[in-house]
PDB file of C-alpha atoms in Angstrom:
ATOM      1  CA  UNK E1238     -39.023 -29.525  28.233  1.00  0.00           C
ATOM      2  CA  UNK E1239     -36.548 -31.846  26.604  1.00  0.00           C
ATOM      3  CA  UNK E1240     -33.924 -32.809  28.006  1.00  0.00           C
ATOM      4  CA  UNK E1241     -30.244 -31.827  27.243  1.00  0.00           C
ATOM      5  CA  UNK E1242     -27.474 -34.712  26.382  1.00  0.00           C
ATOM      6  CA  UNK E1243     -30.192 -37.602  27.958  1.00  0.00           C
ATOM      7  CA  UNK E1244     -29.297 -36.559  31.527  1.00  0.00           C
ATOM      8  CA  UNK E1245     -32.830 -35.520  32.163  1.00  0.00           C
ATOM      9  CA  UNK E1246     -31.183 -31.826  33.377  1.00  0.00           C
ATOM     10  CA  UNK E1247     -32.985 -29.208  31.074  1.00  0.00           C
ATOM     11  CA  UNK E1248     -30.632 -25.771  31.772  1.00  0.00           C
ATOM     12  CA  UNK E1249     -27.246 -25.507  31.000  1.00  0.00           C
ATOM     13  CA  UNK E1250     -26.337 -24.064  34.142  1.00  0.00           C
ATOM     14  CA  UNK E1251     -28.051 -27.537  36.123  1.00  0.00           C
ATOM     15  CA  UNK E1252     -26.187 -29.620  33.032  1.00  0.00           C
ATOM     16  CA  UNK E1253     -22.792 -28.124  34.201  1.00  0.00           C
ATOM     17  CA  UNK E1254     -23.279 -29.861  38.044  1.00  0.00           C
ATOM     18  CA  UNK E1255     -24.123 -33.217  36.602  1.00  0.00           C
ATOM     19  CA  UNK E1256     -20.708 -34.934  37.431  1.00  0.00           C
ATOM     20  CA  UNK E1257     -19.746 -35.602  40.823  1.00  0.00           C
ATOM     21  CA  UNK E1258     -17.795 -32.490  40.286  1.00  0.00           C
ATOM     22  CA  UNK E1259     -19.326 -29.263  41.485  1.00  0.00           C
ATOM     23  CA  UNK E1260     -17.769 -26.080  40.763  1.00  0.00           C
ATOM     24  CA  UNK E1261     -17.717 -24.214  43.878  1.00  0.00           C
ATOM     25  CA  UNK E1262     -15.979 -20.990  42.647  1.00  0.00           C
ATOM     26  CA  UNK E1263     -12.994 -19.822  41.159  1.00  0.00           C
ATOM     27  CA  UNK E1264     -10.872 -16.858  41.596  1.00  0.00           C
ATOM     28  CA  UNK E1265      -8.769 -15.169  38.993  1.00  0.00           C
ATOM     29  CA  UNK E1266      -6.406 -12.010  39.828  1.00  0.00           C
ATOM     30  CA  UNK E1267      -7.391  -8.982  37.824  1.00  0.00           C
ATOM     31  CA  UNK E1268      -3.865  -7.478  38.710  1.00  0.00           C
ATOM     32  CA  UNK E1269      -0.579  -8.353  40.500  1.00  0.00           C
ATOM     33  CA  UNK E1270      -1.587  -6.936  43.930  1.00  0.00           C
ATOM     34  CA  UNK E1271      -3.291 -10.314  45.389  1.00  0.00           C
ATOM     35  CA  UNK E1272      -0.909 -11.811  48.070  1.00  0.00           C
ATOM     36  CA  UNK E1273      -3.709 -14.539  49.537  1.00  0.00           C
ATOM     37  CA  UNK E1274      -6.137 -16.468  47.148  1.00  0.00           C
ATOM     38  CA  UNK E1275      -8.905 -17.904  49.667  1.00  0.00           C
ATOM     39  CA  UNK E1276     -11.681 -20.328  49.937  1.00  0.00           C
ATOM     40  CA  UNK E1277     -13.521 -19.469  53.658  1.00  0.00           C
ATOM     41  CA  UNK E1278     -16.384 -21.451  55.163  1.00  0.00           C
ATOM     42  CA  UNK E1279     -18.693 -20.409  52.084  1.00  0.00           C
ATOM     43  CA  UNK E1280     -17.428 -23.459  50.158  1.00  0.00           C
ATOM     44  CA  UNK E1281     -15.098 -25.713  52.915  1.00  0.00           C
ATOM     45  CA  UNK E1282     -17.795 -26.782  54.493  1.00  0.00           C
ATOM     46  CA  UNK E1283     -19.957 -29.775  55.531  1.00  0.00           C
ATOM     47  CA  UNK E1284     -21.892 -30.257  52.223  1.00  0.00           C
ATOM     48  CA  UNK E1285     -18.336 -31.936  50.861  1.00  0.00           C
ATOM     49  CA  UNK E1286     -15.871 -33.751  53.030  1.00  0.00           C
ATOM     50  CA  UNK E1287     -13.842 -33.897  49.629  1.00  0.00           C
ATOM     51  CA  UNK E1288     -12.670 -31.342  47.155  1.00  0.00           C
ATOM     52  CA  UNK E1289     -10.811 -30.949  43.839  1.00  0.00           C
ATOM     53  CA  UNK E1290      -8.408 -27.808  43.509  1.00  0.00           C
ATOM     54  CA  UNK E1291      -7.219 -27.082  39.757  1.00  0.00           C
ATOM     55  CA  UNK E1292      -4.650 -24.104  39.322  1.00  0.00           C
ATOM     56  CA  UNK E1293      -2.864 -22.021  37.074  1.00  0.00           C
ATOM     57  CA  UNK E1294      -0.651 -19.566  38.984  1.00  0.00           C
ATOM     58  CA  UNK E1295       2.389 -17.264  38.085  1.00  0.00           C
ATOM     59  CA  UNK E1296       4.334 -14.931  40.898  1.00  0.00           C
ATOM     60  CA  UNK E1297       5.652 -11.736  40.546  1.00  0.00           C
ATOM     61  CA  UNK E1298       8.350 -12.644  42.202  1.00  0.00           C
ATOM     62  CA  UNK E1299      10.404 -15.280  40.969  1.00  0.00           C
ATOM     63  CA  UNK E1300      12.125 -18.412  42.211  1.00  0.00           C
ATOM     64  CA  UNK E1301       9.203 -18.883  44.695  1.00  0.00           C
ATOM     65  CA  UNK E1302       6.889 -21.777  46.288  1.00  0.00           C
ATOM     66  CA  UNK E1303       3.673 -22.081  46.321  1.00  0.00           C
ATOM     67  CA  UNK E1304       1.658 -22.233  49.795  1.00  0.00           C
ATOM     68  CA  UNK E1305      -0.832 -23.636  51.307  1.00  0.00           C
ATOM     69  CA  UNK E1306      -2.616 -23.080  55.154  1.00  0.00           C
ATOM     70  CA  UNK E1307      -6.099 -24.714  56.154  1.00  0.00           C
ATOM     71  CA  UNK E1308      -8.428 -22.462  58.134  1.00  0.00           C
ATOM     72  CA  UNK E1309     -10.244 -23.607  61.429  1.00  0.00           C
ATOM     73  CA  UNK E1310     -13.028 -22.037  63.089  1.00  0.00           C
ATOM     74  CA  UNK E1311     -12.271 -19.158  60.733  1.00  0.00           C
ATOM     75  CA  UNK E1312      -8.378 -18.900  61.520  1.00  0.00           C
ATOM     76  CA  UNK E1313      -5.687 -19.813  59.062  1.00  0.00           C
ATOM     77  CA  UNK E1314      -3.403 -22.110  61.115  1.00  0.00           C
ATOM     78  CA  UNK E1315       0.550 -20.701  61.610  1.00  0.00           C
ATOM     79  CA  UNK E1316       1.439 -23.105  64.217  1.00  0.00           C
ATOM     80  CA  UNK E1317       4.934 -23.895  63.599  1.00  0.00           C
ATOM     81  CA  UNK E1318       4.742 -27.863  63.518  1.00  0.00           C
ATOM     82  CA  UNK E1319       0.743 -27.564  62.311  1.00  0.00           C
ATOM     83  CA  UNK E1320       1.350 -29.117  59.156  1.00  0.00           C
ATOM     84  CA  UNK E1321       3.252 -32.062  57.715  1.00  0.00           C
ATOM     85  CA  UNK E1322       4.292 -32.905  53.883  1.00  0.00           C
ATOM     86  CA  UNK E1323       6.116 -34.932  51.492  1.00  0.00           C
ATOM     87  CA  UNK E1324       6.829 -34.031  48.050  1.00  0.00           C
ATOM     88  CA  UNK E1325       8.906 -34.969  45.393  1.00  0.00           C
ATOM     89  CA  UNK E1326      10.282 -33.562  42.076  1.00  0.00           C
ATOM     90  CA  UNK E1327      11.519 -34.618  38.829  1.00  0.00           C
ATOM     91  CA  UNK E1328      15.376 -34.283  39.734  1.00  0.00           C
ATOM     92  CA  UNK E1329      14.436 -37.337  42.258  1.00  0.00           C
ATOM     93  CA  UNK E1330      14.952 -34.929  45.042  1.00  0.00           C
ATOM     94  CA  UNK E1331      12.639 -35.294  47.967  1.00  0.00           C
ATOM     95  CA  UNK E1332      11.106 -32.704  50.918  1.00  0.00           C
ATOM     96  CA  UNK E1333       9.709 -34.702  54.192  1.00  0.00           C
ATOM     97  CA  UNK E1334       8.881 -32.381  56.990  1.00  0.00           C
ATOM     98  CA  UNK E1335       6.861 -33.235  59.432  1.00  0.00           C
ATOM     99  CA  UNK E1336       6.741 -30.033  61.427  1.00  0.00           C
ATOM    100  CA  UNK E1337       5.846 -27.304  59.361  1.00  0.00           C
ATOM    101  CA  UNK E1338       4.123 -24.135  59.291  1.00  0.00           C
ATOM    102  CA  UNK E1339       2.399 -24.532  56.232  1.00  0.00           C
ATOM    103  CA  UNK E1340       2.420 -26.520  53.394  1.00  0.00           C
ATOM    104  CA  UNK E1341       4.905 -26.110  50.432  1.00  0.00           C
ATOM    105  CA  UNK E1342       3.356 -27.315  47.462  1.00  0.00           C
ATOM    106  CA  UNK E1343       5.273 -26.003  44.513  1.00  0.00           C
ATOM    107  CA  UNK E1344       8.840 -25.178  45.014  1.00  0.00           C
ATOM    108  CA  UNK E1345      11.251 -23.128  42.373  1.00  0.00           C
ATOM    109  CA  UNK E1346       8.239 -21.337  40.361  1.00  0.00           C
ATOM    110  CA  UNK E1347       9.242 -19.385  37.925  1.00  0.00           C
ATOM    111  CA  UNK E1348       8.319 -15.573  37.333  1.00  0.00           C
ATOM    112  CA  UNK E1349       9.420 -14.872  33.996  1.00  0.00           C
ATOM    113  CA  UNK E1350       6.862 -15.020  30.146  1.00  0.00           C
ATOM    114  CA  UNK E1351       6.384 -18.789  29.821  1.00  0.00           C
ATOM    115  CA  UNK E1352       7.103 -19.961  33.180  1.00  0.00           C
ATOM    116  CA  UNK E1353       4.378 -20.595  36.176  1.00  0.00           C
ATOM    117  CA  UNK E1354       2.839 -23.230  37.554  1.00  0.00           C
ATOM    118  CA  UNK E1355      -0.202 -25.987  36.912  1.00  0.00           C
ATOM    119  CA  UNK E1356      -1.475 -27.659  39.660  1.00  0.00           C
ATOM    120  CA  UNK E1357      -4.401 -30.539  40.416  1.00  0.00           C
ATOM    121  CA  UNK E1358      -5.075 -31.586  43.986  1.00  0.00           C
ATOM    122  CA  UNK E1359      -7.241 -33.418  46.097  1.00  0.00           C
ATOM    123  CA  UNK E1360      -8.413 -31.996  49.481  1.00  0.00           C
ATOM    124  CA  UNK E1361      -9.485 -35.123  51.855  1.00  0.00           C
ATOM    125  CA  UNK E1362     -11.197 -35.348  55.131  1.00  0.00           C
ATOM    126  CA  UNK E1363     -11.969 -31.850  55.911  1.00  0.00           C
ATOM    127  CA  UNK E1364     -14.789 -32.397  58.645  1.00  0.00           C
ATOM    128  CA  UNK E1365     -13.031 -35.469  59.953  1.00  0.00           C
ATOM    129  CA  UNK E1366     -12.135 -35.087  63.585  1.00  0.00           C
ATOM    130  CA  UNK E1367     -11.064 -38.376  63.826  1.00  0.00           C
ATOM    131  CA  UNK E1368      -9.006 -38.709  60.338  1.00  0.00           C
ATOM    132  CA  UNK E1369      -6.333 -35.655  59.883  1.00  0.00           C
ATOM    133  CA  UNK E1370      -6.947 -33.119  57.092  1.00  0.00           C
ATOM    134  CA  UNK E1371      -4.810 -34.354  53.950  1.00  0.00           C
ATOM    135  CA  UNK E1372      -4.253 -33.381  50.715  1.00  0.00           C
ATOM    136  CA  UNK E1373      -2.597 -34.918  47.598  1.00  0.00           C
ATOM    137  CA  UNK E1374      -1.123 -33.437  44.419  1.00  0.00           C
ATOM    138  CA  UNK E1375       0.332 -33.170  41.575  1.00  0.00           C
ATOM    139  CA  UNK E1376       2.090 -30.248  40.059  1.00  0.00           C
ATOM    140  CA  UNK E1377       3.950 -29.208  36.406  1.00  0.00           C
ATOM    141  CA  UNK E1378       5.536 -26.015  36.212  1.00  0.00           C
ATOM    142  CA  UNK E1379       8.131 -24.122  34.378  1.00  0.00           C
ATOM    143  CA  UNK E1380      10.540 -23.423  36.849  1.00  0.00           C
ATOM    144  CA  UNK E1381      12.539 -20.411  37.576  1.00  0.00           C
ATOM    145  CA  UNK E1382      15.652 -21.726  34.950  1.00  0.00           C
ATOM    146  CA  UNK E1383      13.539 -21.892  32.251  1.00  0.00           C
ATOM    147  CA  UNK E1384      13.342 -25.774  32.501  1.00  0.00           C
ATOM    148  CA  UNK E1385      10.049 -28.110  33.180  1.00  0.00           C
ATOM    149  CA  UNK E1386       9.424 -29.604  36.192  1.00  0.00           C
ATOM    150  CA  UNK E1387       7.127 -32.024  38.235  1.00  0.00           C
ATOM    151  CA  UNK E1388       5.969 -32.679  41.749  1.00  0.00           C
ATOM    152  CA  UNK E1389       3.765 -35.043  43.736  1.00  0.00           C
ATOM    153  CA  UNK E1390       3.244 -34.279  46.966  1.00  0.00           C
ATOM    154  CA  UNK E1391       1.376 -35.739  49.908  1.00  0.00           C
ATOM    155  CA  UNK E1392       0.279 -33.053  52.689  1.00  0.00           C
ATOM    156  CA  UNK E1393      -1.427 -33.775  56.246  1.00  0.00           C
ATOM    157  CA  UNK E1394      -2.639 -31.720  59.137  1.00  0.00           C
ATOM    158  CA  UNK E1395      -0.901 -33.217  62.542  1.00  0.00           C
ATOM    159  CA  UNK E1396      -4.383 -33.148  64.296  1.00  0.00           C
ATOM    160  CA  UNK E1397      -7.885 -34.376  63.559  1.00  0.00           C
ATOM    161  CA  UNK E1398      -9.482 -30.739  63.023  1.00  0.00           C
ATOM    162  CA  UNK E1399     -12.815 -30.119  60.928  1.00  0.00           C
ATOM    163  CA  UNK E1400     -11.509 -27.196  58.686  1.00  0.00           C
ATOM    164  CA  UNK E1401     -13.352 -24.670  57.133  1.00  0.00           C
ATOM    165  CA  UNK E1402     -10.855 -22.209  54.543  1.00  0.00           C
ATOM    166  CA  UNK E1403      -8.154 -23.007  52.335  1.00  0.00           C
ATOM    167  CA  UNK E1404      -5.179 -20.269  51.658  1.00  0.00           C
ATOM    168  CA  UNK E1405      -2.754 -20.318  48.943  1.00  0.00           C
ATOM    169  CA  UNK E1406      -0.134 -17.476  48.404  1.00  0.00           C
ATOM    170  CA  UNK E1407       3.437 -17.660  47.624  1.00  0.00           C
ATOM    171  CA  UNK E1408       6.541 -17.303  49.823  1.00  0.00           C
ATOM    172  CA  UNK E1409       7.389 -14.298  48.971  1.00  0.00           C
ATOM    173  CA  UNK E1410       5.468 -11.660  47.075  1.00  0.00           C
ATOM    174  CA  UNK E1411       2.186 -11.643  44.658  1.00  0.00           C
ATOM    175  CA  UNK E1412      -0.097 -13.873  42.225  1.00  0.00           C
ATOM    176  CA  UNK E1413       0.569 -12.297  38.706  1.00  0.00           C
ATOM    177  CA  UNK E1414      -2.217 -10.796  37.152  1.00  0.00           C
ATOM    178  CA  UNK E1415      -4.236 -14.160  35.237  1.00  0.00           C
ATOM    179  CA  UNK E1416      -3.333 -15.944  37.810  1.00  0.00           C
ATOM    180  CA  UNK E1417      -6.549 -18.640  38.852  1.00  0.00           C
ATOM    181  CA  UNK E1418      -7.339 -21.273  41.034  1.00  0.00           C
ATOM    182  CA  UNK E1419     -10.858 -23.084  41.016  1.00  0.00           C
ATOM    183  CA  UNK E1420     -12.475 -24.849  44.031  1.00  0.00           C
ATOM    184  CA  UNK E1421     -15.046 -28.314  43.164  1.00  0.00           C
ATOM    185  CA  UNK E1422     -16.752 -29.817  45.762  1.00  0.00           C
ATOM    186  CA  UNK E1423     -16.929 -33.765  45.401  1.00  0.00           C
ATOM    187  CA  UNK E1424     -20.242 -35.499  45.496  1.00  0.00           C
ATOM    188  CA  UNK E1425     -20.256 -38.308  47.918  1.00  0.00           C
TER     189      UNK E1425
END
């Protein structure tokens, strides 16, 4: 067979995990009834320590944040100081909690035609039990008012867990129907 591009990969399904990006899966909402979108122990695993999370989400409910819990042992983690996170926006307004029940990733999404949220983040150290859980991020939206906005953010787990799920949902209500987030697994 000859090969496709030079990579010596002869299938375009094979040519498509030729990076050191692997596309793990990706969930889109069919309707506005999903509350949770989740990545269990069937892709956060110990074939990648390292992942990269692209996203394209819009609420039902507007004026919300985006979330985010980690999952160990096949529990998503509520523990009121689990988490810690600092993020800032494009107003030069800053959020540092340490003590957290989750992470807030995207704050002041926007519901309405034209507004929602973009997101690209890197998920570090996830079968570490030495080295906490962390993720970093970067976010652009169209805010609830209409107006853009950015965030960075840096997140971290206060212990040294191995973790096996990732959750996202929002505050308070739905994903909007469209709504998709994709999970890659980073070659080592």
């Amino acid at each position: 067979p000859v090969s496709v591009g030079g990579t010596g990969v002869t299938t375009a399904a094979n040519l498509a995990n030729t990076s050191n990006l692997v596309l793990l899966n990706t969930v889109t909402t069919t309707d506005a009834t999903t509350t949770n979108i989740d990545f269990d122990s069937t892709y956060i695993n110990s074939t990648y320590d390292t992942y990269k999370i692209f996203s394209q989400v819009h609420p039902v409910t507007d004026n919300v944040s985006l979330k985010v819990r980690m999952s160990l042992n096949g529990t998503f983690q509520t523990g009121a100081s689990y988490y810690g996170q600092g993020l800032v926006n494009d107003g030069a307004t800053s959020v540092n909690n340490n003590s957290t029940d989750n992470w807030d990733v995207a704050l002041g999404v926007g519901n309405a035609s034209g507004e929602g949220a973009s997101t690209d983040f890197t998920l570090l150290a996830t079968n570490d039990t030495n080295i906490p859980t962390m993720m970093i991020g970067t976010i652009s939206m169209r805010s609830y008012g209409g107006n853009h906005g950015m965030q960075t953010g840096s997140y971290c787990v206060n212990s040294a867990d191995a973790h096996d799920g990732i959750r996202f949902y929002f505050g308070s209500g739905n994903f909007d129907t469209g709504s998709s987030i994709s999970l890659y697994g980073v070659k080592s």
